[in-house]
PDB file of N, CA and C in Angstrom:
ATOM      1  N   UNK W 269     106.385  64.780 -28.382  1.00 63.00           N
ATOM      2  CA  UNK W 269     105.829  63.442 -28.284  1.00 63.00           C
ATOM      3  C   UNK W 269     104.298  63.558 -28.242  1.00 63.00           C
ATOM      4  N   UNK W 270     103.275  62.716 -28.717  1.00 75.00           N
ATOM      5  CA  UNK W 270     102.292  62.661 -29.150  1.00 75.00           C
ATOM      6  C   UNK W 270     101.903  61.885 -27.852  1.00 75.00           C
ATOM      7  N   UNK W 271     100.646  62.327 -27.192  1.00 83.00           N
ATOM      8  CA  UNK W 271      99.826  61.886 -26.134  1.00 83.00           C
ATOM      9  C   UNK W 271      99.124  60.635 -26.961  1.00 83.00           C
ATOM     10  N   UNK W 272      99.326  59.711 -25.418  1.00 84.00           N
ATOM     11  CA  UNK W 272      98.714  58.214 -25.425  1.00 84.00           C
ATOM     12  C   UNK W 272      97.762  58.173 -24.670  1.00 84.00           C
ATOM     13  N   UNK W 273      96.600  57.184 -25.036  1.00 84.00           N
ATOM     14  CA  UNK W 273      95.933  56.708 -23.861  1.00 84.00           C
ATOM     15  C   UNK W 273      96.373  55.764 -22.806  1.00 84.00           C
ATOM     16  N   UNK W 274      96.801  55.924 -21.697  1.00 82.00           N
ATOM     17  CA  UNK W 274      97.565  54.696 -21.134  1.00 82.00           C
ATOM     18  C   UNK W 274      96.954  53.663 -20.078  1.00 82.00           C
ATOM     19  N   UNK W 275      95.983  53.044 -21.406  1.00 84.00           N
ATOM     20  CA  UNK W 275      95.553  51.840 -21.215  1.00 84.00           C
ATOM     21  C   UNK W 275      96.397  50.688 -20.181  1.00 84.00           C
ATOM     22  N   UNK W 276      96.004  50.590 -19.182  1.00 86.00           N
ATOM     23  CA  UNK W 276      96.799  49.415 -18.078  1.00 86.00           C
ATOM     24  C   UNK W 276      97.492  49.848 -16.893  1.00 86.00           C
ATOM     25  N   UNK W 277      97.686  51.101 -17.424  1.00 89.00           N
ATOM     26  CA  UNK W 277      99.014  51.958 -16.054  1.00 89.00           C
ATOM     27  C   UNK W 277      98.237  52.963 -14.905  1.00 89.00           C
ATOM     28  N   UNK W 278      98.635  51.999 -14.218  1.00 90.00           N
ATOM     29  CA  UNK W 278      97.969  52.005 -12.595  1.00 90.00           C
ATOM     30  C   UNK W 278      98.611  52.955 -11.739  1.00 90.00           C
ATOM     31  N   UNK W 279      99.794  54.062 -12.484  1.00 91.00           N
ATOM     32  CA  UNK W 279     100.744  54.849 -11.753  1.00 91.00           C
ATOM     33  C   UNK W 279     100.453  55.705 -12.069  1.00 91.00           C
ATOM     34  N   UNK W 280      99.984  56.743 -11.240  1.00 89.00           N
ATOM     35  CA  UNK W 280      99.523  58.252 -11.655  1.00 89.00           C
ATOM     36  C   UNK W 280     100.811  58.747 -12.045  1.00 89.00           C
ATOM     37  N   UNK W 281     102.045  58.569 -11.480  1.00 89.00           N
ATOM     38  CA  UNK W 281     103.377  59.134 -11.690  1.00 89.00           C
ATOM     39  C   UNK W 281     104.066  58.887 -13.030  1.00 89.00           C
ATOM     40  N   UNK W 282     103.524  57.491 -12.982  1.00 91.00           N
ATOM     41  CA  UNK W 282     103.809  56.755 -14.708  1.00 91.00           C
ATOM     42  C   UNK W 282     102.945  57.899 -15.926  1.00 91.00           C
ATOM     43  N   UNK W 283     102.047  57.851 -15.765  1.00 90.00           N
ATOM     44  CA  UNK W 283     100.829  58.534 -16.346  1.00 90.00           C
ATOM     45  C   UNK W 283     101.425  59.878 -16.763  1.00 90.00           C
ATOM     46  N   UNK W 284     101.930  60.756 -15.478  1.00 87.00           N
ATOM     47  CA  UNK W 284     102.114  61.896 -16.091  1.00 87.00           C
ATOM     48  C   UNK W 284     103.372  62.017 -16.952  1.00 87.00           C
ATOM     49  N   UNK W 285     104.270  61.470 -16.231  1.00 89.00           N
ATOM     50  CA  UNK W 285     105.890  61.427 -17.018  1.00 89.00           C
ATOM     51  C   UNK W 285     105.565  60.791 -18.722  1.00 89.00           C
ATOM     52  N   UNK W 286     104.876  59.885 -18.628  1.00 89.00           N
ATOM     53  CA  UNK W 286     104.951  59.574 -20.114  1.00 89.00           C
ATOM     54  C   UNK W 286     103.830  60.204 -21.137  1.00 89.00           C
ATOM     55  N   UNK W 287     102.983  61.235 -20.550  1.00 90.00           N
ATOM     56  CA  UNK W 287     102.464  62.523 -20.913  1.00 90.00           C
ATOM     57  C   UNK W 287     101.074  61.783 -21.681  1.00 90.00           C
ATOM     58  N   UNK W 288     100.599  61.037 -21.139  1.00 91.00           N
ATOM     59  CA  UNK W 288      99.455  60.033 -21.503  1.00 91.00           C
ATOM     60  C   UNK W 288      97.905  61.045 -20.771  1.00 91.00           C
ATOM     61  N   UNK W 289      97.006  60.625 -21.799  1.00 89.00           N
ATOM     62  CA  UNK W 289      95.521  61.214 -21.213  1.00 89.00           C
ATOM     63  C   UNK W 289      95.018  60.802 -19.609  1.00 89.00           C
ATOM     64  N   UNK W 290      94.838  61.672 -19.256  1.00 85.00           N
ATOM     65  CA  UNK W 290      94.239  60.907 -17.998  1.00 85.00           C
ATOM     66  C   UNK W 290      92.941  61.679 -17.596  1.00 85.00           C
ATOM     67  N   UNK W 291      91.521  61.163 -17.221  1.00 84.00           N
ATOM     68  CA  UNK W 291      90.771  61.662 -16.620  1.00 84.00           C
ATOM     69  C   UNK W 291      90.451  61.810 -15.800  1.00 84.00           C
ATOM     70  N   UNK W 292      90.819  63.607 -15.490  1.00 83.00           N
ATOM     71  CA  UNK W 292      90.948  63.762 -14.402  1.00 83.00           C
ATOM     72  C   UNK W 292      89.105  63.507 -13.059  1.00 83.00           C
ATOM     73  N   UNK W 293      90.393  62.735 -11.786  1.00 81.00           N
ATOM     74  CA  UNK W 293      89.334  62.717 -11.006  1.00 81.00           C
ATOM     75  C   UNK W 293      89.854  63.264  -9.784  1.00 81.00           C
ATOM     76  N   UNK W 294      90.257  64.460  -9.549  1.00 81.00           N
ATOM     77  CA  UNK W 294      90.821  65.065  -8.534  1.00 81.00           C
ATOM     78  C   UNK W 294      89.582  65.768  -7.861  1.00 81.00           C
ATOM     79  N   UNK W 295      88.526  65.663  -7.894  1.00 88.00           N
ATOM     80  CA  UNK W 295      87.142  66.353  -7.261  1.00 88.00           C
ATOM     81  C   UNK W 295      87.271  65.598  -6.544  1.00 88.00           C
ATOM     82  N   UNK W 296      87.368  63.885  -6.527  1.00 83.00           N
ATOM     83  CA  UNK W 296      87.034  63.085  -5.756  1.00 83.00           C
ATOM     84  C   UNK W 296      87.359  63.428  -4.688  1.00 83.00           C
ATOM     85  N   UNK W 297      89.065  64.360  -4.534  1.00 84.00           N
ATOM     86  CA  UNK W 297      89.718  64.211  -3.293  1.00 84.00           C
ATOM     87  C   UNK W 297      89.057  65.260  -2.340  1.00 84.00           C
ATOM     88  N   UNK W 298      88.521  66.201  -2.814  1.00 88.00           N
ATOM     89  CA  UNK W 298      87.246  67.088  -2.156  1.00 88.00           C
ATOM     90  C   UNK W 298      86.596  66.286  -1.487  1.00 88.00           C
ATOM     91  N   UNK W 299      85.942  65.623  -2.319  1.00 88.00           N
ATOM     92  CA  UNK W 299      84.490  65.040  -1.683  1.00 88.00           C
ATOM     93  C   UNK W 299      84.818  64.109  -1.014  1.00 88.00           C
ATOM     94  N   UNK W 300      86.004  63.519  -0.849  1.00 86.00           N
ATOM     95  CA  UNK W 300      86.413  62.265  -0.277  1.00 86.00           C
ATOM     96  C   UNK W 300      86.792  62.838   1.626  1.00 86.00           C
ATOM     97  N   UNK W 301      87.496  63.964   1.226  1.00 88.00           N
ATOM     98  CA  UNK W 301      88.141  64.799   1.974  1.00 88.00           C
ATOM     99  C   UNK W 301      86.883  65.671   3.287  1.00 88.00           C
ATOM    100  N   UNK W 302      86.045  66.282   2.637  1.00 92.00           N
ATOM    101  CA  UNK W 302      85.192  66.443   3.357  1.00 92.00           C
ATOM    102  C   UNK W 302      84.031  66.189   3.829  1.00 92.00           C
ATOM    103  N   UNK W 303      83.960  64.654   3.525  1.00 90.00           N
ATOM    104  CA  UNK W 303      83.048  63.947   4.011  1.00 90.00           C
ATOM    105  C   UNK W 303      83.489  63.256   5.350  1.00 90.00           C
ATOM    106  N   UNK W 304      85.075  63.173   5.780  1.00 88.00           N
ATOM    107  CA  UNK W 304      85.423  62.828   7.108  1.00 88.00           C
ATOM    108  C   UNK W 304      85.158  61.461   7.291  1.00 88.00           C
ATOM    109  N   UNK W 305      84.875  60.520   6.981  1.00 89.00           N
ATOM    110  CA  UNK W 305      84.003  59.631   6.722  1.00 89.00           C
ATOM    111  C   UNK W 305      85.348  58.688   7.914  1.00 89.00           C
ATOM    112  N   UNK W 306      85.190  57.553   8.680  1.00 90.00           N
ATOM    113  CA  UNK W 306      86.070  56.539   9.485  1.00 90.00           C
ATOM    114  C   UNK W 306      87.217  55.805   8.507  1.00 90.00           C
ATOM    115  N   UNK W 307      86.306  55.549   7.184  1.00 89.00           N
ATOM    116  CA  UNK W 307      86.054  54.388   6.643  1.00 89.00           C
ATOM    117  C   UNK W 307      85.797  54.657   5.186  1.00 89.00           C
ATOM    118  N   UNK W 308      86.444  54.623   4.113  1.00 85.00           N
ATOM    119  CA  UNK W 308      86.056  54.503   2.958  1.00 85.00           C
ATOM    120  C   UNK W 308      86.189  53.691   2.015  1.00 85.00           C
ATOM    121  N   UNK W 309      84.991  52.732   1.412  1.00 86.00           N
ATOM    122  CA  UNK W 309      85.027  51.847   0.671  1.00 86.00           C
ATOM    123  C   UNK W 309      84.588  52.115  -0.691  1.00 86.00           C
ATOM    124  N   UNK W 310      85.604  52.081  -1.989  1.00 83.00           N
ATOM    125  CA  UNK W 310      85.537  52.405  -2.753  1.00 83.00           C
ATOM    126  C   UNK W 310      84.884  51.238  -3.829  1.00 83.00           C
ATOM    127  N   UNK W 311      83.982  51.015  -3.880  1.00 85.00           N
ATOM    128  CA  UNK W 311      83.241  49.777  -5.338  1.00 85.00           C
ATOM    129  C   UNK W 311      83.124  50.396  -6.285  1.00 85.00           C
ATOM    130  N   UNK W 312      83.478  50.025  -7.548  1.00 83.00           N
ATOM    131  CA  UNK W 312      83.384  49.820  -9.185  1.00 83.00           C
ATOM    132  C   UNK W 312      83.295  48.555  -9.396  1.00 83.00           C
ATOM    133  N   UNK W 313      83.092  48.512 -10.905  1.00 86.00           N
ATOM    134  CA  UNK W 313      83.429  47.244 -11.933  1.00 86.00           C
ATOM    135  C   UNK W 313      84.642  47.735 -11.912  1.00 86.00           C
ATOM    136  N   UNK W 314      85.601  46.168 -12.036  1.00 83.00           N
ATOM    137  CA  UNK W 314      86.256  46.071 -12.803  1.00 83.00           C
ATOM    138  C   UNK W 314      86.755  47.195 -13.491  1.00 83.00           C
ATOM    139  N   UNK W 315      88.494  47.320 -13.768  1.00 79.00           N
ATOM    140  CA  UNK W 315      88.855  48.060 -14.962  1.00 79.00           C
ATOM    141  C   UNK W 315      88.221  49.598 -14.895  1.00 79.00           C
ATOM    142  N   UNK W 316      87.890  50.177 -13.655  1.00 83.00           N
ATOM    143  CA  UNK W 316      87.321  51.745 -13.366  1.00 83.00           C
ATOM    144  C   UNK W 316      87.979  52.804 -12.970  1.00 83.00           C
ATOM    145  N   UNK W 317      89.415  52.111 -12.706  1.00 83.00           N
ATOM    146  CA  UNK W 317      90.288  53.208 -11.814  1.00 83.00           C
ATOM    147  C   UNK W 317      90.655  53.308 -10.819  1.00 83.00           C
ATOM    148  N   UNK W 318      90.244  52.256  -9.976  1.00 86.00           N
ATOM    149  CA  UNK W 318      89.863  52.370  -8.413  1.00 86.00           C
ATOM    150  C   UNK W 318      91.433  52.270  -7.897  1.00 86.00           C
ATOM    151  N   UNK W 319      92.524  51.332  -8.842  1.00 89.00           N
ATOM    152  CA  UNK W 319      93.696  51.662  -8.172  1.00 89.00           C
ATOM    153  C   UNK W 319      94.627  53.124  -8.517  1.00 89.00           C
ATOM    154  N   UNK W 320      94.398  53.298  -9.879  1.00 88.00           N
ATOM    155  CA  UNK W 320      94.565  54.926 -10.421  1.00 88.00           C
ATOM    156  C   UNK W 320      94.103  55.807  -9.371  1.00 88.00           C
ATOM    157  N   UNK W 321      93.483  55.587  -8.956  1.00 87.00           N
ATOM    158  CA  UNK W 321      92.665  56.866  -8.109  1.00 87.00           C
ATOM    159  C   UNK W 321      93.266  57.165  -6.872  1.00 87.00           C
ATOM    160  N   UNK W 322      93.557  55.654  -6.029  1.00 88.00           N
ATOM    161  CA  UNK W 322      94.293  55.512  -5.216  1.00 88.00           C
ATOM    162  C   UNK W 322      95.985  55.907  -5.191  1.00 88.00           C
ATOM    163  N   UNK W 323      96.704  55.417  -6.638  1.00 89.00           N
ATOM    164  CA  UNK W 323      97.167  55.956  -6.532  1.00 89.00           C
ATOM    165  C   UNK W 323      97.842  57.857  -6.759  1.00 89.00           C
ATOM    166  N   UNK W 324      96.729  58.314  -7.292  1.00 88.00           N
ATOM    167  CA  UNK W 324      96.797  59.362  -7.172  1.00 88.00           C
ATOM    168  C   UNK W 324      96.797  60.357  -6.483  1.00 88.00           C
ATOM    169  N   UNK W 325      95.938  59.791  -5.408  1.00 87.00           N
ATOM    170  CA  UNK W 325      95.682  60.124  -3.948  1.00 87.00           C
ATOM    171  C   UNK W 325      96.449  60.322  -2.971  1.00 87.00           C
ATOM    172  N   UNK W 326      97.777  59.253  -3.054  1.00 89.00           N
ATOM    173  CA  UNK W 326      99.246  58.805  -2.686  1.00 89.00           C
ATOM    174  C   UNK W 326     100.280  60.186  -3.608  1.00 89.00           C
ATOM    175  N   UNK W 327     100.190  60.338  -4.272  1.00 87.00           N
ATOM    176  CA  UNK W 327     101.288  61.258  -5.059  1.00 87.00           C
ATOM    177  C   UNK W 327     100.446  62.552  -4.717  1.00 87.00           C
ATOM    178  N   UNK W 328      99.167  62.940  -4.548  1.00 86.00           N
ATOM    179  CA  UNK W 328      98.534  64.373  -3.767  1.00 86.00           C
ATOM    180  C   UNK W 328      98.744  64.374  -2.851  1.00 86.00           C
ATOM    181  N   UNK W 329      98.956  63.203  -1.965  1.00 86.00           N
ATOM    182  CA  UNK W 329      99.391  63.947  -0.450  1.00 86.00           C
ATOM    183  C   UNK W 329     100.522  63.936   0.070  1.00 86.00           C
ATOM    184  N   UNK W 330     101.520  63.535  -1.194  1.00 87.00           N
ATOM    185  CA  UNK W 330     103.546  63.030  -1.144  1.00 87.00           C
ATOM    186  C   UNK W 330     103.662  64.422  -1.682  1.00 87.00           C
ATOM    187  N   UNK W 331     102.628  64.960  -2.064  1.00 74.00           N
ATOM    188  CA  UNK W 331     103.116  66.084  -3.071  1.00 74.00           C
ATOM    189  C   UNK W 331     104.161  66.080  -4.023  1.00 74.00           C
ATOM    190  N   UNK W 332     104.562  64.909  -4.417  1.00 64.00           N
ATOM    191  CA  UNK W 332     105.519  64.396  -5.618  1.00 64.00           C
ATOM    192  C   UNK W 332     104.498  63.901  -6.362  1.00 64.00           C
ATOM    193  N   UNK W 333     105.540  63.763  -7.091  1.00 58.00           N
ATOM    194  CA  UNK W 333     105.290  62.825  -8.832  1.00 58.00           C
ATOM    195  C   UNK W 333     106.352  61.859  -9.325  1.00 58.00           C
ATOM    196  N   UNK W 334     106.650  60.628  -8.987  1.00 53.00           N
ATOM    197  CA  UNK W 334     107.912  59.750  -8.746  1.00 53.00           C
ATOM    198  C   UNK W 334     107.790  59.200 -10.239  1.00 53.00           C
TER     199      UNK W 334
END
């Protein structure tokens, strides 16, 4: 099967199973991680990832892929 861009899909789990591009932002969880921070507020525009990210974040620390 030929890789998609998967324009709209907000499921990192979706993402990988249907073998679609994704850019990776798994550094974030470093820097997110050892900054310790109370409180993290994530701002973008629009359409940036911000729930992708999140949920990716959710399936790195389930250590699954649903």
């Amino acid at each position: 099967m030929a890789r998609t861009v998967g324009i709209g899909i907000q499921d990192f789990g979706k993402i990988i199973r249907n073998n679609c591009f994704y850019v990776d932002k798994t550094a974030f969880i470093r820097e997110w991680w050892e900054n310790q921070d109370d409180v993290t507020l994530i701002t973008r525009p629009r359409r940036f990832g911000k729930t992708l990210a999140m949920s990716m974040l959710e399936h790195f620390f389930c250590g699954t892929c649903r």
